[in-house]
Short mmCIF file of C-alpha atoms in Angstrom, two decimals:
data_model
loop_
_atom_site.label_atom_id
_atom_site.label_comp_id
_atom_site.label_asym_id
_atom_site.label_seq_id
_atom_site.Cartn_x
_atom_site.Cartn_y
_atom_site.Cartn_z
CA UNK X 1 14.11 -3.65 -6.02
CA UNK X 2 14.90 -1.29 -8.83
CA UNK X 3 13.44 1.64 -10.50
CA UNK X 4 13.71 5.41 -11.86
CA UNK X 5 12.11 8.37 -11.00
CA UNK X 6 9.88 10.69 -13.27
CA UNK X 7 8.61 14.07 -13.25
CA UNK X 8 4.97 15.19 -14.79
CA UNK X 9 4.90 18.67 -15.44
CA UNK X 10 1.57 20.96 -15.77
CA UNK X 11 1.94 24.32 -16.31
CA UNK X 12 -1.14 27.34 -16.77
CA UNK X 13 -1.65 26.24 -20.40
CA UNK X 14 -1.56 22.52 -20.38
CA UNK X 15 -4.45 21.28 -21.65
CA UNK X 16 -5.49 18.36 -24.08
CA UNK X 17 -2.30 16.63 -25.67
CA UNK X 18 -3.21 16.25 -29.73
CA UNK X 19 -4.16 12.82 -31.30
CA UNK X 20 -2.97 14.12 -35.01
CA UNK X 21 0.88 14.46 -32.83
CA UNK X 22 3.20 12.51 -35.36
CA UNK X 23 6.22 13.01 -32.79
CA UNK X 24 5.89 10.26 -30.69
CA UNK X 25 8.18 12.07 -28.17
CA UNK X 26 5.89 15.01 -27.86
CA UNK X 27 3.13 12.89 -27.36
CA UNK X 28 4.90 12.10 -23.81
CA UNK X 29 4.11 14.71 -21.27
CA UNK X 30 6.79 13.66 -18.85
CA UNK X 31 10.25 13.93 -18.00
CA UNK X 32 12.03 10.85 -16.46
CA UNK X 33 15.23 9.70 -15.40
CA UNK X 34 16.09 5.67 -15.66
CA UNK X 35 18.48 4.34 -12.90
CA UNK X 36 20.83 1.70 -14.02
CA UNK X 37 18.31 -0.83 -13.13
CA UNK X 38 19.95 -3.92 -13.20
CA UNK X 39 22.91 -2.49 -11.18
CA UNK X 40 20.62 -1.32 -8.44
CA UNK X 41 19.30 -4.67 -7.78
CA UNK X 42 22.80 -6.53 -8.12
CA UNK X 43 24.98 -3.99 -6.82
CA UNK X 44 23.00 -0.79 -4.63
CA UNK X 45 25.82 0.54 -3.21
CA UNK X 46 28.20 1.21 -6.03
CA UNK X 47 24.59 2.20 -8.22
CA UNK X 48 23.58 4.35 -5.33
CA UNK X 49 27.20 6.04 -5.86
CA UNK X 50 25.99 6.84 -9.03
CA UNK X 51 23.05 8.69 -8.59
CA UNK X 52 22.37 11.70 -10.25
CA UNK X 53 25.26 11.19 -12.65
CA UNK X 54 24.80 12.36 -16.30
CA UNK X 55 25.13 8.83 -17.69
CA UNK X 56 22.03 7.78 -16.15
CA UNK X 57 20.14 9.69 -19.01
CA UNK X 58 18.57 7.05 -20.78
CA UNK X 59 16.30 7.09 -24.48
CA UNK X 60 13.94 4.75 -22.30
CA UNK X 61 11.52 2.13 -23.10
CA UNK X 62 10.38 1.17 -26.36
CA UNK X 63 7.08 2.38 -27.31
CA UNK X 64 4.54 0.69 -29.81
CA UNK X 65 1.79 2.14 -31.95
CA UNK X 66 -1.04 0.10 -32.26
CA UNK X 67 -4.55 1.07 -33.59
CA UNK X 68 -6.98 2.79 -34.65
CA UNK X 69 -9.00 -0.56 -33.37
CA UNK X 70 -11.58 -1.33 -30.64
CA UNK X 71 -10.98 -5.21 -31.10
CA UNK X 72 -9.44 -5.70 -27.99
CA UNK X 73 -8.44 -8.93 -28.87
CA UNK X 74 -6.75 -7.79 -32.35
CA UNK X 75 -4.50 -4.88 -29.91
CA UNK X 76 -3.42 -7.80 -27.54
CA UNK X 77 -2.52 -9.54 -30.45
CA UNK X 78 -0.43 -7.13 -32.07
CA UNK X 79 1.57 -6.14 -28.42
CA UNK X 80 1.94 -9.84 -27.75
CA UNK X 81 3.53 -10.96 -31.43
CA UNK X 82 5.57 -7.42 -30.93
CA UNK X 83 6.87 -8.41 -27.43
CA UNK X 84 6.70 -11.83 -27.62
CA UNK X 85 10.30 -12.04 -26.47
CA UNK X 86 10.06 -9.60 -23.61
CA UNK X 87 6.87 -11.55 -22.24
CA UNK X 88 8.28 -15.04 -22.81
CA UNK X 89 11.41 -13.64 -20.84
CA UNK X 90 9.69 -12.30 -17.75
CA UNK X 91 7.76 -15.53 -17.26
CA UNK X 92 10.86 -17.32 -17.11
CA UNK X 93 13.00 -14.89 -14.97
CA UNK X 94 9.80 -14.18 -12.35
CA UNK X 95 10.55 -16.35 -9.56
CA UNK X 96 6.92 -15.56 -7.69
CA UNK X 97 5.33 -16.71 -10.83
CA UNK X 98 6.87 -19.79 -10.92
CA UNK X 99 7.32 -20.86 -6.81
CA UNK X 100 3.98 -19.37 -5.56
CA UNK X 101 1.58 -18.17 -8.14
CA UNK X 102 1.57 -21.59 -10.43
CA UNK X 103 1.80 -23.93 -8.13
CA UNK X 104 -1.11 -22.23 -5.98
CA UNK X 105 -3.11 -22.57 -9.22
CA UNK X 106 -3.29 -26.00 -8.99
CA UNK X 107 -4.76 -26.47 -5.96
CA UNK X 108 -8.20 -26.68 -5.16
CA UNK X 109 -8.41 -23.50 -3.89
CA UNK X 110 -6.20 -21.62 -6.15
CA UNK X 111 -8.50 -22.61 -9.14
CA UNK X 112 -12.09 -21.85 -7.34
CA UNK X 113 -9.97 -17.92 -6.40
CA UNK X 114 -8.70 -18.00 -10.36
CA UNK X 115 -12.09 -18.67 -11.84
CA UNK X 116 -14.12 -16.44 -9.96
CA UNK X 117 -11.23 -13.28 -10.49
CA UNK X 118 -11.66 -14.29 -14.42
CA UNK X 119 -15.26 -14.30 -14.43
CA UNK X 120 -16.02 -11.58 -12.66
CA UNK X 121 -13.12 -9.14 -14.51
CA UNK X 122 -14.79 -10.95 -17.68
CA UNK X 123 -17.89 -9.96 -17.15
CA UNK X 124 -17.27 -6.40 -16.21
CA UNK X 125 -14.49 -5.83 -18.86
CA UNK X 126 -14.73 -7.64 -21.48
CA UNK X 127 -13.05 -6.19 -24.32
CA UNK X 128 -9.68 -5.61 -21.97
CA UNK X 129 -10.16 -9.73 -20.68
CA UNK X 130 -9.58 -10.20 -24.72
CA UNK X 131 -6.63 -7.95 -24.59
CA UNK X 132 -5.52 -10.42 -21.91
CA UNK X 133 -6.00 -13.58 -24.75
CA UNK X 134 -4.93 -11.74 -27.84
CA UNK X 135 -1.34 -10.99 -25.26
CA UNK X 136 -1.37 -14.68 -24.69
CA UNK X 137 -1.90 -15.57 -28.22
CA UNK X 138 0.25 -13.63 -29.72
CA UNK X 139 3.29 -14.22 -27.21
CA UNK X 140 2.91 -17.94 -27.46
CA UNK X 141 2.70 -18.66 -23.55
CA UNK X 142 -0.02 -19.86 -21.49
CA UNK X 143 -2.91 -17.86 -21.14
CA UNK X 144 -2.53 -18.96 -17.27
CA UNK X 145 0.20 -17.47 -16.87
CA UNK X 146 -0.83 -13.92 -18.45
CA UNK X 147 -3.76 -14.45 -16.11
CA UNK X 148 -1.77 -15.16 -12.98
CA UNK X 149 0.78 -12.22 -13.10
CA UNK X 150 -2.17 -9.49 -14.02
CA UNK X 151 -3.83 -10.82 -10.77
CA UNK X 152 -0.76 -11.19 -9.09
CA UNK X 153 -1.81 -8.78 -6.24
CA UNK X 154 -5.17 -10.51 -5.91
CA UNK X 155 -4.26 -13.83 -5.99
CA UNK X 156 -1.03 -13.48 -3.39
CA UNK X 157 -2.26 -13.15 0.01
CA UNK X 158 -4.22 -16.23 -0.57
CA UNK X 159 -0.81 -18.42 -1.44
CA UNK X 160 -0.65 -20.91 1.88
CA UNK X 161 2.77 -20.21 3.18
CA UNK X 162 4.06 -23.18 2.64
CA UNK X 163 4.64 -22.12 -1.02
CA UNK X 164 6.23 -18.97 -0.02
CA UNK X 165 9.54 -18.65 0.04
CA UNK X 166 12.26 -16.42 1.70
CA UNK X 167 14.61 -15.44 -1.19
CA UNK X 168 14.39 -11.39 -2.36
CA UNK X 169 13.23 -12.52 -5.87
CA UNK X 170 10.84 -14.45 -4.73
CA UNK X 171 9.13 -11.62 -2.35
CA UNK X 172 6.18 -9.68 -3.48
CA UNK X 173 7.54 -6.74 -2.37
CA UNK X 174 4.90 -3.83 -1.10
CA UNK X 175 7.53 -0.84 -1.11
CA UNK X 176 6.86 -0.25 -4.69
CA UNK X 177 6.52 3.22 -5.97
CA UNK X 178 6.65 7.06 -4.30
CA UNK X 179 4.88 10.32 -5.44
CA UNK X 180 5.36 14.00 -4.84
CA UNK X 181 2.64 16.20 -5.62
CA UNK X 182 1.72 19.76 -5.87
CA UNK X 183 -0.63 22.17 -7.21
CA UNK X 184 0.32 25.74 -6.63
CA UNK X 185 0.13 29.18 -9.08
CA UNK X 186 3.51 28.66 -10.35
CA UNK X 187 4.34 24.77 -9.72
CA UNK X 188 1.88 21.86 -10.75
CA UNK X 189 3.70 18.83 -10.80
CA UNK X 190 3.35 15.17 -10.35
CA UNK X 191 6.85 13.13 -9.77
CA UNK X 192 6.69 9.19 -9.45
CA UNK X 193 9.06 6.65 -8.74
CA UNK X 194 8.26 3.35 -10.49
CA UNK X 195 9.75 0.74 -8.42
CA UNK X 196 9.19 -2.83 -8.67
CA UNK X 197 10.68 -6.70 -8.64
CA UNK X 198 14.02 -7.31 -10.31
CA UNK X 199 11.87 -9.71 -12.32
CA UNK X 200 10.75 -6.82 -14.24
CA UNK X 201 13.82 -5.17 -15.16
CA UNK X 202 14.02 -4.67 -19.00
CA UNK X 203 10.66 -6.04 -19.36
CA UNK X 204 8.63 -2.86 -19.66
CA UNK X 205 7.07 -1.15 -22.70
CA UNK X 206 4.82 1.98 -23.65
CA UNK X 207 2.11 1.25 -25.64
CA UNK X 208 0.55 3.80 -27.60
CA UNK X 209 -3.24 2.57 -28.14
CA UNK X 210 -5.58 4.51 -30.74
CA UNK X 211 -9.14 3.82 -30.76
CA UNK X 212 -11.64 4.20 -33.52
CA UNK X 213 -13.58 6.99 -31.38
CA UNK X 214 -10.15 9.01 -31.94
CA UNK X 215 -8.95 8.46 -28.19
CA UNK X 216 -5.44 7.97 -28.29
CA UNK X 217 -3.17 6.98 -24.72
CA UNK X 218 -0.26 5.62 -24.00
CA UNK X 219 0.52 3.34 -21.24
CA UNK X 220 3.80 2.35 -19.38
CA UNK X 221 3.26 -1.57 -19.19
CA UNK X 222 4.62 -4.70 -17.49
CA UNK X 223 5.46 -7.70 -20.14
CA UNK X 224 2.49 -9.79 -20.07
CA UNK X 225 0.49 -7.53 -18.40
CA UNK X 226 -2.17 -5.06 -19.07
CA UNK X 227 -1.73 -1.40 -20.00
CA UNK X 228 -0.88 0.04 -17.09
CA UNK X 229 -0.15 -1.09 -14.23
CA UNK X 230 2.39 2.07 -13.50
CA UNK X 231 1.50 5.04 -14.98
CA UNK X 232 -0.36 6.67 -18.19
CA UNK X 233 -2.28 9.27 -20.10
CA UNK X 234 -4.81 9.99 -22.47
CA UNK X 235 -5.52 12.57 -25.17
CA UNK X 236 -8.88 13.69 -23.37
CA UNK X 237 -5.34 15.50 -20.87
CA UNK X 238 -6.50 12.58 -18.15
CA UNK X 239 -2.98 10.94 -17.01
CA UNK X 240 -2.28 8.96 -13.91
CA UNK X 241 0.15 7.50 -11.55
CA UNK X 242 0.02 4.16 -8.97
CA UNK X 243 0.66 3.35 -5.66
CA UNK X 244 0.51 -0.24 -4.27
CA UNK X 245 -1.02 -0.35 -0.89
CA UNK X 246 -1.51 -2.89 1.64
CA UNK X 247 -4.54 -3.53 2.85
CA UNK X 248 -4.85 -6.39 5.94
CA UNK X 249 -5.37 -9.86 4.75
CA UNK X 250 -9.50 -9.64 6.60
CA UNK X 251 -9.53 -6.22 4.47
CA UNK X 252 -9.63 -8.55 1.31
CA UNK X 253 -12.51 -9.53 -0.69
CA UNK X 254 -11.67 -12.90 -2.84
CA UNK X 255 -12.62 -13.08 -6.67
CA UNK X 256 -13.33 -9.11 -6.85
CA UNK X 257 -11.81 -6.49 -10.01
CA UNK X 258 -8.31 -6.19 -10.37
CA UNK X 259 -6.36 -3.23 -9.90
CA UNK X 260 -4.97 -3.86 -13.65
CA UNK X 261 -8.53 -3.73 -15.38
CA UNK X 262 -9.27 -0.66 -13.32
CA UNK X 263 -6.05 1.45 -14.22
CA UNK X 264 -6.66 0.28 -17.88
CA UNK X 265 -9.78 1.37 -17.95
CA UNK X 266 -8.93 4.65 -16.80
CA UNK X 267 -6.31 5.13 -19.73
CA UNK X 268 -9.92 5.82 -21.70
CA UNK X 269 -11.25 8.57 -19.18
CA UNK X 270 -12.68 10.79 -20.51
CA UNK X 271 -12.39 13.59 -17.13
CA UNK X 272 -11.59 13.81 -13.58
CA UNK X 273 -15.41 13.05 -13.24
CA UNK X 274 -15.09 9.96 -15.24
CA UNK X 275 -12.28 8.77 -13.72
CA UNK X 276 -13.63 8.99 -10.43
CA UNK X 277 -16.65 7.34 -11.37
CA UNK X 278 -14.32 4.13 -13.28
CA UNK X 279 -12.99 3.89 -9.18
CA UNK X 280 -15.94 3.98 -7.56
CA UNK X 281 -17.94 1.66 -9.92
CA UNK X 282 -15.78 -0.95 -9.02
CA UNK X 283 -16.08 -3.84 -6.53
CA UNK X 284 -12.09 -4.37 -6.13
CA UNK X 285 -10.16 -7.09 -4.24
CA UNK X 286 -7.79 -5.28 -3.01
CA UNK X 287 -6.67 -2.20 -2.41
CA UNK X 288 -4.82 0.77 -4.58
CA UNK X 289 -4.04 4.39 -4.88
CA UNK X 290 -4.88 6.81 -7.82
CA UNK X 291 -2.74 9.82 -8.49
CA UNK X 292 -5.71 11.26 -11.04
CA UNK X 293 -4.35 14.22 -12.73
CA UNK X 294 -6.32 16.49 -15.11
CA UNK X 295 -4.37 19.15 -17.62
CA UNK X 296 -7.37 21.05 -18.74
CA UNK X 297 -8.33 21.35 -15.36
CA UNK X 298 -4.73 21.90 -13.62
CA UNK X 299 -6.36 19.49 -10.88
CA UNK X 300 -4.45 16.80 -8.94
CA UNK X 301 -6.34 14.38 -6.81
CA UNK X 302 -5.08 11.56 -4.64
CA UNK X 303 -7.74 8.55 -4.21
CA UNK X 304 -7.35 5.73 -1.61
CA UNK X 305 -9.24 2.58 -2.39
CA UNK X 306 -10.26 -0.88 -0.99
CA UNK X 307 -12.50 -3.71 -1.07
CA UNK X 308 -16.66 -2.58 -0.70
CA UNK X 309 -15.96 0.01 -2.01
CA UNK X 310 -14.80 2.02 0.39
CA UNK X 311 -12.59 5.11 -1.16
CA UNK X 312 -11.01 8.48 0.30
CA UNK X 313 -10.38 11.66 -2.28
CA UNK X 314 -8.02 14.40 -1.30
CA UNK X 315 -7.20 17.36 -3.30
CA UNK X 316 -3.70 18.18 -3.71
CA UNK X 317 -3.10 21.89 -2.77
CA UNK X 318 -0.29 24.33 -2.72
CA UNK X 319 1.32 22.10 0.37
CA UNK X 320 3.60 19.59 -1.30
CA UNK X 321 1.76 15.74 -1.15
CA UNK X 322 4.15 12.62 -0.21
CA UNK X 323 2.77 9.20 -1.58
CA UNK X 324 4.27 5.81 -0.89
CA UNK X 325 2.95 2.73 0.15
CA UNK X 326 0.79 3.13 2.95
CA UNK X 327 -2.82 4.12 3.62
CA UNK X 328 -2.52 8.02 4.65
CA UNK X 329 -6.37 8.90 4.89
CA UNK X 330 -8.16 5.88 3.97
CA UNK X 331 -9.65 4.37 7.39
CA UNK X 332 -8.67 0.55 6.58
CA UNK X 333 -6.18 -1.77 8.44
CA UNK X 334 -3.17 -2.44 6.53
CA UNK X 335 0.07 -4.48 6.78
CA UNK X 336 2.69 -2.45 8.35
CA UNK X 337 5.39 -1.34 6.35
CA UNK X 338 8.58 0.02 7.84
CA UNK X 339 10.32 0.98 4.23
CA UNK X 340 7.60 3.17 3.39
CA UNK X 341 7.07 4.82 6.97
CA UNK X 342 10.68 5.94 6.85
CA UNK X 343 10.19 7.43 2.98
CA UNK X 344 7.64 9.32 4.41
CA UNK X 345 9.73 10.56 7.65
CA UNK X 346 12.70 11.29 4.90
CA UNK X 347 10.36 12.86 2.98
CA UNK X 348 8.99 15.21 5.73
CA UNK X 349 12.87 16.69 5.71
CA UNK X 350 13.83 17.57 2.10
CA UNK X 351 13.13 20.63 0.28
CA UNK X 352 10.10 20.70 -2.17
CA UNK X 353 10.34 23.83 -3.77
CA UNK X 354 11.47 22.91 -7.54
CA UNK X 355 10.66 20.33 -9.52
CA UNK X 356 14.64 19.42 -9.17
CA UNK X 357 14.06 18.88 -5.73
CA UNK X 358 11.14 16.69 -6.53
CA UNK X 359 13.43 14.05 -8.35
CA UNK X 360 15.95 14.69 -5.95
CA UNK X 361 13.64 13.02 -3.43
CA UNK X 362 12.58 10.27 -5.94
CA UNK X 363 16.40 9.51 -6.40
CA UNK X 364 17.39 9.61 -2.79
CA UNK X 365 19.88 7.69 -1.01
CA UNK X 366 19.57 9.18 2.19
CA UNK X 367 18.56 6.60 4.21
CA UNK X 368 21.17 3.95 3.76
CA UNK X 369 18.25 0.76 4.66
CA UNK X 370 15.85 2.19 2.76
CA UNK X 371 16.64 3.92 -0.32
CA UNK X 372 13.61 4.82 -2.45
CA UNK X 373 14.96 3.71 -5.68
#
């Protein structure tokens, strides 16, 4: 595991961010933190030492401009020949990739679950599904392999486990990312933790994606993948964060939407409303949670989601709102998950009051078995 926190201020006057912005870094609404990922995975004791430590401050991850277009295979194109090398690297560093999710594909099964996830996320998106080929194209790898690790969450709990393996890199972990969140007269914040596979480390990007109805957003992205999968906003002042949750393997519908066409679509929402409607229009696989957060409107909402479309809103309030990865007022069964039960409990105990203590919480080290970076 790895990751870094970030904080998402809104104060009174936030409203829309500008499209005509020509500083790139005050097109970024956010403060974050990096941790020094690839020590945290190899070496969390001395890294968790280091926490908090003014040489974690880091210029971040490289963002790329690309647009004004609404050819969505022409943008895919231009992020795949850009980060051809990151891509090409994470496919050959991601161990679930390459001991679950490929050879599952070549079974019988595996390619009737593929096929109907493509034709069905075709069908309903299909400017983003050429996104998908113009990132394949222009990477040079497989467009099988762009297509396994964007459904990587859908595809997973139907791996027999005879392909899965025991090894930490080889794991699809579900104690990914936290949130704190509050909406109060003098503190509106949103702080996220993106955690996620070692695979991953130093192959993320922010694309910056202009479209010819003057939209502009930018979008914290996985190599390979679709824009985002983590965390993004738009110029309409919609942003969002993610939470992987775990819904039971019966809670599961094969061969529905995946979780990364749905968050990309809602880097073009237009409002809260909109966005609402992008999650609820959707026949997912699996299961997710939206941090939706609205500038204009100084609104903060927490959505639950699962398969038939089944979906729980709550309104964050003046009471500071702890997110990991577990179902918190969603009625579905879900996989139990210890790591993110004793976030919450850890949570429960540390001050909230700034947004210093809100990072403090996404950086903690508290609990020695379960640190939430």
């Amino acid at each position: 595991m790895w990751g870094f926190p970030f904080l998402w201020p809104m104060n009174a006057e936030c409203g829309q961010v500008s499209a005509d912005d020509k500083n790139d870094k005050e097109m970024l609404p956010f403060q974050y933190r990096e941790s020094k990922s690839e020590r945290l995975s190899r070496l969390p004791n001395e890294a968790s030492a280091e926490m908090g430590s003014s040489d974690m401050e880091s210029k971040g991850p490289e963002l790329f401009e690309v647009g004004p277009s609404n050819d969505g295979y022409q943008m895919g194109l231009l992020i795949g020949q850009k980060f051809s090398k990151e891509i090409r690297s994470r496919l050959a560093g991601d161990l679930i990739l390459q001991n679950q999710l490929r050879p599952f594909a070549q079974t019988p099964q595996g390619k009737q679950l593929i096929e109907a996830l493509s034709d069905n996320n075709r069908n309903k998106f299909p400017r983003y599904w050429d996104e998908l080929l113009g990132t394949a194209a222009g990477s040079g790898v497989s467009l099988l392999d762009v297509v396994l690790i964007n459904f990587r969450k859908e595809i997973l709990p139907f791996v027999p486990k005879t392909l899965q393996v025991s090894s930490p890199e080889s794991v699809d972990t579900i104690d990914d990312c936290s949130d704190v969140l509050v909406v109060s007269e003098d503190l509106a914040i949103a702080a996220h933790n993106e955690d996620a596979n070692v695979a991953l480390v130093d192959h993320i990007y922010l694309i910056k994606a202009k479209l010819q109805n003057g939209l502009v957003f930018v979008g914290y992205t996985y190599a390979g993948e679709l824009p985002s999968c983590a965390f993004g906003f738009n110029t309409h002042g919609l942003a969002f964060t993610l939470n992987s949750v775990p819904p039971s393997e019966h809670e599961i519908m094969a061969g529905g939407i995946g979780r990364n066409f749905v968050s990309r679509d809602l880097l073009e929402a237009t409002s809260m409303a909109d966005a609402l409607r992008i999650i609820h229009s959707c026949e997912v696989s699996v299961g997710h949670c939206y941090n939706l957060i609205y500038m204009p409107d100084r609104k903060i909402l927490n959505v639950e989601t699962t398969s038939r479309n089944r979906v729980s809103v709550r309104e964050i309030g003046t009471t500071p709102f702890f997110h990991a990865n577990m179902y918190l007022h969603l009625q579905v069964d879900q996989v139990q998950d210890d790591n993110s039960k004793c976030r919450q409990e850890r949570a429960a105990v540390l001050a909230k009051t700034s947004k210093e203590d809100f990072l403090s919480i996404l950086g903690d080290m508290g609990t020695k078995d379960t640190p939430f970076t």
